[in-house]
mmCIF file of N, CA and C in Angstrom:
data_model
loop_
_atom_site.group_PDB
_atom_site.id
_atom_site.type_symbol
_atom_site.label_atom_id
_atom_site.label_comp_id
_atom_site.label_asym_id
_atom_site.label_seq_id
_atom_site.Cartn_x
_atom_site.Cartn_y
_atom_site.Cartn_z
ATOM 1 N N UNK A 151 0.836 -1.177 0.000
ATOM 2 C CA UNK A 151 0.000 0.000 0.000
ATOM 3 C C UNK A 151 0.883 1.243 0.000
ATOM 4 N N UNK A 152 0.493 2.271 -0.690
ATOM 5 C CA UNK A 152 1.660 3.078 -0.957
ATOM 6 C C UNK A 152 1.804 4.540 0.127
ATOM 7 N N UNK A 153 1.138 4.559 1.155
ATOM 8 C CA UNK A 153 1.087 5.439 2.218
ATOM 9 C C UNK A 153 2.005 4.738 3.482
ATOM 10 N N UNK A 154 3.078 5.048 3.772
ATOM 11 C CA UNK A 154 3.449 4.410 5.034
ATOM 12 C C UNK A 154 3.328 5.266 5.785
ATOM 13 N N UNK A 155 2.721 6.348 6.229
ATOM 14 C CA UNK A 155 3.160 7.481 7.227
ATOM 15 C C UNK A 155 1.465 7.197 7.731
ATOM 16 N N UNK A 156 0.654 7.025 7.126
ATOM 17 C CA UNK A 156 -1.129 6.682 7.724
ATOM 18 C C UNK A 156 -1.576 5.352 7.633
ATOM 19 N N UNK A 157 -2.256 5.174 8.428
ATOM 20 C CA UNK A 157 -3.195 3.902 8.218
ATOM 21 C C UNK A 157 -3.775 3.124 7.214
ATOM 22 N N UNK A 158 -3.489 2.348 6.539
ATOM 23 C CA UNK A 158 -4.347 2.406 5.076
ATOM 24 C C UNK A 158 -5.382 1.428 5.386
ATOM 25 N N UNK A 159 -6.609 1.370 5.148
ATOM 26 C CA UNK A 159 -7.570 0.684 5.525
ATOM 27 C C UNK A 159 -7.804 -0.588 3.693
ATOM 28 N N UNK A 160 -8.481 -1.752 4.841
ATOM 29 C CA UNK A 160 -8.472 -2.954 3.829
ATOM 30 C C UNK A 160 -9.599 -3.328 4.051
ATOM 31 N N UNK A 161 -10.594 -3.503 3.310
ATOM 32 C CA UNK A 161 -12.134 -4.550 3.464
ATOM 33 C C UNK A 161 -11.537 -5.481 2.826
ATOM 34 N N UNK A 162 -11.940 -6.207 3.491
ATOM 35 C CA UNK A 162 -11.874 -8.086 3.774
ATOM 36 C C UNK A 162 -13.455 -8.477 3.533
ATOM 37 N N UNK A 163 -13.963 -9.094 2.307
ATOM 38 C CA UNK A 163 -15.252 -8.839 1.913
ATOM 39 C C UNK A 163 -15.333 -10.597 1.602
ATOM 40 N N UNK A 164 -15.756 -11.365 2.256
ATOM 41 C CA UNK A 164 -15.300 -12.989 3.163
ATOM 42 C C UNK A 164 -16.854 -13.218 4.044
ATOM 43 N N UNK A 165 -17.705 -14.235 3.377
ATOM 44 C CA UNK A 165 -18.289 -15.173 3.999
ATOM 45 C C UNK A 165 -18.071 -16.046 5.041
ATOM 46 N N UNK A 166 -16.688 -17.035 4.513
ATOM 47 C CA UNK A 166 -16.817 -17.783 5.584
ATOM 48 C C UNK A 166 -15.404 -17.277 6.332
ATOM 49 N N UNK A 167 -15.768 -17.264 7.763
ATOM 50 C CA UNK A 167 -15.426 -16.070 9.207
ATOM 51 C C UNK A 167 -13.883 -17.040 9.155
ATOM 52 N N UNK A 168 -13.753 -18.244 8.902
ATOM 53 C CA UNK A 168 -12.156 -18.231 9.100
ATOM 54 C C UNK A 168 -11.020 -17.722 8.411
ATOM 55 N N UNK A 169 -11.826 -17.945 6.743
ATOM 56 C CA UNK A 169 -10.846 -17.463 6.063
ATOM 57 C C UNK A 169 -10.968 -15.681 6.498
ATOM 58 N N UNK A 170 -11.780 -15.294 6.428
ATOM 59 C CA UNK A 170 -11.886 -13.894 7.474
ATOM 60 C C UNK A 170 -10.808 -13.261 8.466
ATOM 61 N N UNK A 171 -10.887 -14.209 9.361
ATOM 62 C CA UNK A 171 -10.258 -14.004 10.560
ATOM 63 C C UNK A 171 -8.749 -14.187 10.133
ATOM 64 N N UNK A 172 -8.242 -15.077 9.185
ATOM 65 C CA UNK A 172 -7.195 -15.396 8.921
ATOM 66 C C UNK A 172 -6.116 -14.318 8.371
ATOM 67 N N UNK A 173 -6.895 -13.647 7.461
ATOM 68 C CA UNK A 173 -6.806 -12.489 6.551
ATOM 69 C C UNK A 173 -6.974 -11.379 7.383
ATOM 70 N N UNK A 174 -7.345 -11.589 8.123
ATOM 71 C CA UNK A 174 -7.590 -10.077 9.347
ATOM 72 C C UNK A 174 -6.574 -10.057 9.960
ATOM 73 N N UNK A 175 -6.132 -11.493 10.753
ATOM 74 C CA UNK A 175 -5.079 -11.322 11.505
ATOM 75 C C UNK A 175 -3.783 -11.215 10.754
ATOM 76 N N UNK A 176 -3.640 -11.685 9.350
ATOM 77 C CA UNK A 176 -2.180 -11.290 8.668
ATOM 78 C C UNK A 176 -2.189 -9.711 8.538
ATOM 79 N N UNK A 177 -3.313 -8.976 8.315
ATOM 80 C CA UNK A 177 -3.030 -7.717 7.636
ATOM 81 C C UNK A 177 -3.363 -6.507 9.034
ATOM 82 N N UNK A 178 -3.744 -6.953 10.249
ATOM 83 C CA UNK A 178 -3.895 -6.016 11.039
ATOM 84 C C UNK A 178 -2.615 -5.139 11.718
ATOM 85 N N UNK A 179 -1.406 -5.954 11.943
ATOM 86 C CA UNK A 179 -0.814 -5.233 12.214
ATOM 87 C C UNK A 179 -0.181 -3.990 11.434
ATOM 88 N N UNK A 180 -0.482 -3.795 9.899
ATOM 89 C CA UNK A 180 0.228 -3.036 8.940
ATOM 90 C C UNK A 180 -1.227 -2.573 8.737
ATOM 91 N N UNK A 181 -2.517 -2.763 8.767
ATOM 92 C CA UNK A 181 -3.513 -1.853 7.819
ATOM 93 C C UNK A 181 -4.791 -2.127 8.852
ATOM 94 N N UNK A 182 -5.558 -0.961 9.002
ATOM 95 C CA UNK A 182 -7.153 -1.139 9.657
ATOM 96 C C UNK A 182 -7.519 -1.450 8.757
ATOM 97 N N UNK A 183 -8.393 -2.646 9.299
ATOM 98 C CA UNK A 183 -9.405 -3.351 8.799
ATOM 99 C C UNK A 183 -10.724 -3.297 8.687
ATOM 100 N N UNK A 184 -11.487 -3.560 7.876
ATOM 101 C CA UNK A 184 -13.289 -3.450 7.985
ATOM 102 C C UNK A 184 -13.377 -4.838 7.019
ATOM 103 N N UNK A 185 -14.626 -5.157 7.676
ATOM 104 C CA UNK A 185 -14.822 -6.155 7.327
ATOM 105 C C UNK A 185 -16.956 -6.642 6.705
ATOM 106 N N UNK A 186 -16.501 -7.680 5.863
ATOM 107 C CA UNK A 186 -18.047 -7.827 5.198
ATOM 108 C C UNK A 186 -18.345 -9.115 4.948
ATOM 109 N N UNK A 187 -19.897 -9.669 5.403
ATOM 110 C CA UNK A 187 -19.950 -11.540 5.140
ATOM 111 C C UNK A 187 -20.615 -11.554 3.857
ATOM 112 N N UNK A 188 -21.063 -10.566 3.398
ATOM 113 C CA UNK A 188 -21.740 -10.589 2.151
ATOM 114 C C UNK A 188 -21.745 -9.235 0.839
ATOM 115 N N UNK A 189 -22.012 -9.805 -0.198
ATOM 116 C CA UNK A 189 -22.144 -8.389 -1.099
ATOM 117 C C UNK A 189 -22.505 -7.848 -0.839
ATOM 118 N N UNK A 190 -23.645 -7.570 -0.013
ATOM 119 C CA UNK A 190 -24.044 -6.283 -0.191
ATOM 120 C C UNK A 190 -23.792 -5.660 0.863
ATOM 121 N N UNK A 191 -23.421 -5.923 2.383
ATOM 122 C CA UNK A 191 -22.512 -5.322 3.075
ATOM 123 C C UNK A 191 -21.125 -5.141 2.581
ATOM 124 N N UNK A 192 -20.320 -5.572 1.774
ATOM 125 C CA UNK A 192 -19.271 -5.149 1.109
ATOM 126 C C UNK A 192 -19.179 -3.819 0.286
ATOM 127 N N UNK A 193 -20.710 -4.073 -0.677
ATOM 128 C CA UNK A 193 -20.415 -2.883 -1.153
ATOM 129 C C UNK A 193 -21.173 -1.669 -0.506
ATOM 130 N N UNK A 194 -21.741 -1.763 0.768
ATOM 131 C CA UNK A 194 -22.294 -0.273 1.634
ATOM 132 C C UNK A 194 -20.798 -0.175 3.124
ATOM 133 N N UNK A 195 -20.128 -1.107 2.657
ATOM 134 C CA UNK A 195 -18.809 -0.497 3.698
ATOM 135 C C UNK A 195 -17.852 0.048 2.612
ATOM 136 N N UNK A 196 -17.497 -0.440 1.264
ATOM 137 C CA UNK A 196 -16.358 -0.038 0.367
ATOM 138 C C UNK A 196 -17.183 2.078 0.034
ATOM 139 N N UNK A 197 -18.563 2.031 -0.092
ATOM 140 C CA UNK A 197 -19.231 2.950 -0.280
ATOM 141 C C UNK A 197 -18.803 4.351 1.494
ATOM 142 N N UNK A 198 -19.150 3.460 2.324
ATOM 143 C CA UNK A 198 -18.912 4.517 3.790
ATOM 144 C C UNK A 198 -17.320 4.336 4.131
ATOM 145 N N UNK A 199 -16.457 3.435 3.517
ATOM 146 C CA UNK A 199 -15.434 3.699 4.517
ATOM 147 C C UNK A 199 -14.155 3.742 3.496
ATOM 148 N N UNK A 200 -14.556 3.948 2.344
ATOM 149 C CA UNK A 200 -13.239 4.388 1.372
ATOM 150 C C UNK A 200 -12.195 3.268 1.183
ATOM 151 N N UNK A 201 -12.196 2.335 1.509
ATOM 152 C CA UNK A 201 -10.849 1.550 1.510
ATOM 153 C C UNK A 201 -10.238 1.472 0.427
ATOM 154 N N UNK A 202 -8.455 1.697 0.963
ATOM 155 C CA UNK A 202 -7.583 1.474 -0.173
ATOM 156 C C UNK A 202 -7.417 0.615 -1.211
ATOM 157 N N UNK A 203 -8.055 -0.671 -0.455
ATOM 158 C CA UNK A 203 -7.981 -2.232 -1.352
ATOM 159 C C UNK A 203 -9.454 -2.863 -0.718
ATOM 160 N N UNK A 204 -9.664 -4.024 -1.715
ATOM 161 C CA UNK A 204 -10.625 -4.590 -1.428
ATOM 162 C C UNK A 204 -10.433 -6.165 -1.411
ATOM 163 N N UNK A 205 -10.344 -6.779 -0.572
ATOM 164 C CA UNK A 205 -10.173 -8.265 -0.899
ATOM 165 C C UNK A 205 -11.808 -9.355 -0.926
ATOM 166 N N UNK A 206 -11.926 -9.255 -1.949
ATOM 167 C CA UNK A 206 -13.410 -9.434 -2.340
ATOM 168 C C UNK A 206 -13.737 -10.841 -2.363
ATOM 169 N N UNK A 207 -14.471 -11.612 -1.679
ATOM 170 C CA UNK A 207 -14.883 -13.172 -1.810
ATOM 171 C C UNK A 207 -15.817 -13.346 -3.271
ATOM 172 N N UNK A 208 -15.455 -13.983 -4.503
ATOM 173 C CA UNK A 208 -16.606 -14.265 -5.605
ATOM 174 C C UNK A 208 -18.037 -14.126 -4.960
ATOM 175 N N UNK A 209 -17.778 -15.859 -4.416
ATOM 176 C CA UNK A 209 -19.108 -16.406 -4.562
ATOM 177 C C UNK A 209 -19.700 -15.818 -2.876
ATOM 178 N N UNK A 210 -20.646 -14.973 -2.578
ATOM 179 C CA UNK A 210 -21.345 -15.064 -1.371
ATOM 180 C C UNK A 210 -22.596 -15.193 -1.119
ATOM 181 N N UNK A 211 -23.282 -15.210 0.305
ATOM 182 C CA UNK A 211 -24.411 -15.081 0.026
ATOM 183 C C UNK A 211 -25.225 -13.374 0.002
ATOM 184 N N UNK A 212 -26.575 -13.488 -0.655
ATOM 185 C CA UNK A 212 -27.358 -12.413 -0.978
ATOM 186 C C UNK A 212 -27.212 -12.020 -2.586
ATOM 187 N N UNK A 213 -25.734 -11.441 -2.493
ATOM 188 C CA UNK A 213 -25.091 -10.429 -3.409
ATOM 189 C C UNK A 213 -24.006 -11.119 -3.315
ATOM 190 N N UNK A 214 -23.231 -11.675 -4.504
ATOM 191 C CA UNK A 214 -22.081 -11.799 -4.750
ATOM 192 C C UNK A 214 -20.772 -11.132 -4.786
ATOM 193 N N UNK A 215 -19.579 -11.272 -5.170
ATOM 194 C CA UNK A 215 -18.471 -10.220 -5.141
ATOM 195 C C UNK A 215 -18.658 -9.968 -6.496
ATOM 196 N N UNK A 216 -19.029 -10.442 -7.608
ATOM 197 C CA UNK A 216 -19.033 -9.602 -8.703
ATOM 198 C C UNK A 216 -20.446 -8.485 -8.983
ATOM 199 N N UNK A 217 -21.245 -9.055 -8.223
ATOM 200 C CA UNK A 217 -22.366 -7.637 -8.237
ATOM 201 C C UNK A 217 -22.329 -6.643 -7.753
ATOM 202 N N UNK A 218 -21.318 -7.261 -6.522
ATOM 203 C CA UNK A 218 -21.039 -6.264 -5.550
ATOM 204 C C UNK A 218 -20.223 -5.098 -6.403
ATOM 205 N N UNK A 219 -19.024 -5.302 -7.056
ATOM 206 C CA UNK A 219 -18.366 -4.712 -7.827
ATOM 207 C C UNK A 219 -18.695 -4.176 -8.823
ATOM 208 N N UNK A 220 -20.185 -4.414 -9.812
ATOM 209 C CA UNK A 220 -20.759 -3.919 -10.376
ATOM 210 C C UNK A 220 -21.402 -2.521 -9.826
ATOM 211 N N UNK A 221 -21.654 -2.888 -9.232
ATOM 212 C CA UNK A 221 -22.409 -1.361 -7.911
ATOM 213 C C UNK A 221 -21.528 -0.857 -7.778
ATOM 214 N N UNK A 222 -20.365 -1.216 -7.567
ATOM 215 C CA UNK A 222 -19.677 -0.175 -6.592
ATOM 216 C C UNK A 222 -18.861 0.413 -8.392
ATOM 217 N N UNK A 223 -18.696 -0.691 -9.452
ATOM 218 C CA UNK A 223 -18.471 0.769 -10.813
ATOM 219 C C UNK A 223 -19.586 1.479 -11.400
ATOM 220 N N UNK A 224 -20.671 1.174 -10.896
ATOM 221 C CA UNK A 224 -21.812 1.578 -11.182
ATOM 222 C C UNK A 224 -22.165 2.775 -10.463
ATOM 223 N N UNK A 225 -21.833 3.275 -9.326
ATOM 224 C CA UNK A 225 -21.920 4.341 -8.214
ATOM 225 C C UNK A 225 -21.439 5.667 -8.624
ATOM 226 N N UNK A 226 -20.849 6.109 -10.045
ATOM 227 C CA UNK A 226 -20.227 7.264 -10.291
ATOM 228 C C UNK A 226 -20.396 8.243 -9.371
ATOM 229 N N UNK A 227 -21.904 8.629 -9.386
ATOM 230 C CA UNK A 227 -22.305 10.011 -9.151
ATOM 231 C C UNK A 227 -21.938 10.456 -7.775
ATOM 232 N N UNK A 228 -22.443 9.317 -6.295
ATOM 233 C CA UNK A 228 -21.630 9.442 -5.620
ATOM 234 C C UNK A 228 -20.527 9.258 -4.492
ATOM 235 N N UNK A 229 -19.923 8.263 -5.514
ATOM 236 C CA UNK A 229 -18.569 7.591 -5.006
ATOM 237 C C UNK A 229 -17.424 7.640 -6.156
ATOM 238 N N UNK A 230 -17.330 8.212 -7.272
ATOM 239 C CA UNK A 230 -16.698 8.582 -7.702
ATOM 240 C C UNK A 230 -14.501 7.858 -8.265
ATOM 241 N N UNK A 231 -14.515 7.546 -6.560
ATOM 242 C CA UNK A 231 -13.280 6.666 -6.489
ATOM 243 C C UNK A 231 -13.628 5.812 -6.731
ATOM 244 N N UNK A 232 -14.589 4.804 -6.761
ATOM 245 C CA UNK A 232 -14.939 3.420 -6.708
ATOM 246 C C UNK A 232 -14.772 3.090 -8.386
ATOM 247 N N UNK A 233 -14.548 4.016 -9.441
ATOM 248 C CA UNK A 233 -14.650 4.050 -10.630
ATOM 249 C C UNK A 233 -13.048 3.343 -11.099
ATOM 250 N N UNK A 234 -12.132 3.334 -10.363
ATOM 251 C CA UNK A 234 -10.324 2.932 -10.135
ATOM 252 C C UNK A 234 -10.348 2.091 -9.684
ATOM 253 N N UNK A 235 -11.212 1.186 -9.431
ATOM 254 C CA UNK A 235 -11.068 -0.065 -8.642
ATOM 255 C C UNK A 235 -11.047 -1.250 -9.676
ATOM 256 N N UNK A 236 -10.411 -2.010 -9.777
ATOM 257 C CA UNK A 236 -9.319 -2.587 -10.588
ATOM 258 C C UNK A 236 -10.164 -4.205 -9.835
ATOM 259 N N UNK A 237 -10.377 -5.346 -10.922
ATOM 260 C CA UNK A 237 -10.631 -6.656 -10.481
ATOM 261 C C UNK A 237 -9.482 -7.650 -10.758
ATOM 262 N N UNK A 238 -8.660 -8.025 -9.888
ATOM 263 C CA UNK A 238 -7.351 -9.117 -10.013
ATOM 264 C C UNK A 238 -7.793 -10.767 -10.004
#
């Protein structure tokens, strides 16, 4: 993450809570975390809490990670950053 002097925040966007927790505990000491069990809490935390990166689960329940990601490039008007968000 290319800020070392601030916090850079990471959603961890993870159904099932171990692989969750797993991924929480590697990245907490270097980045705040937020966290989501489903699409569509993924994409109303990537929407309220800006995160630098997104580590997005495909398949979830409700809303998936690719709908989720649809919304969130779909959000221009107002979220604007969410338009740079890049799928690996």
């Amino acid at each position: 993450l290319p800020y070392k002097d601030q916090m850079q925040k990471v959603l961890i966007a993870e159904d099932n809570k171990t692989i969750r927790g797993v991924l929480g505990l590697i990245l907490a000491r270097d980045v705040m975390n937020v966290e989501a069990t489903d699409g569509q809490t993924a994409f109303e935390e990537a929407c309220q809490e800006s995160p630098d990166l997104i580590l997005m689960d495909i398949w979830m329940p409700d809303m998936d990670g690719l709908e989720s990601l649809w919304c969130l490039w779909g959000n221009e008007d107002t979220h604007p950053e969410c338009q740079d968000l890049m799928l690996l």
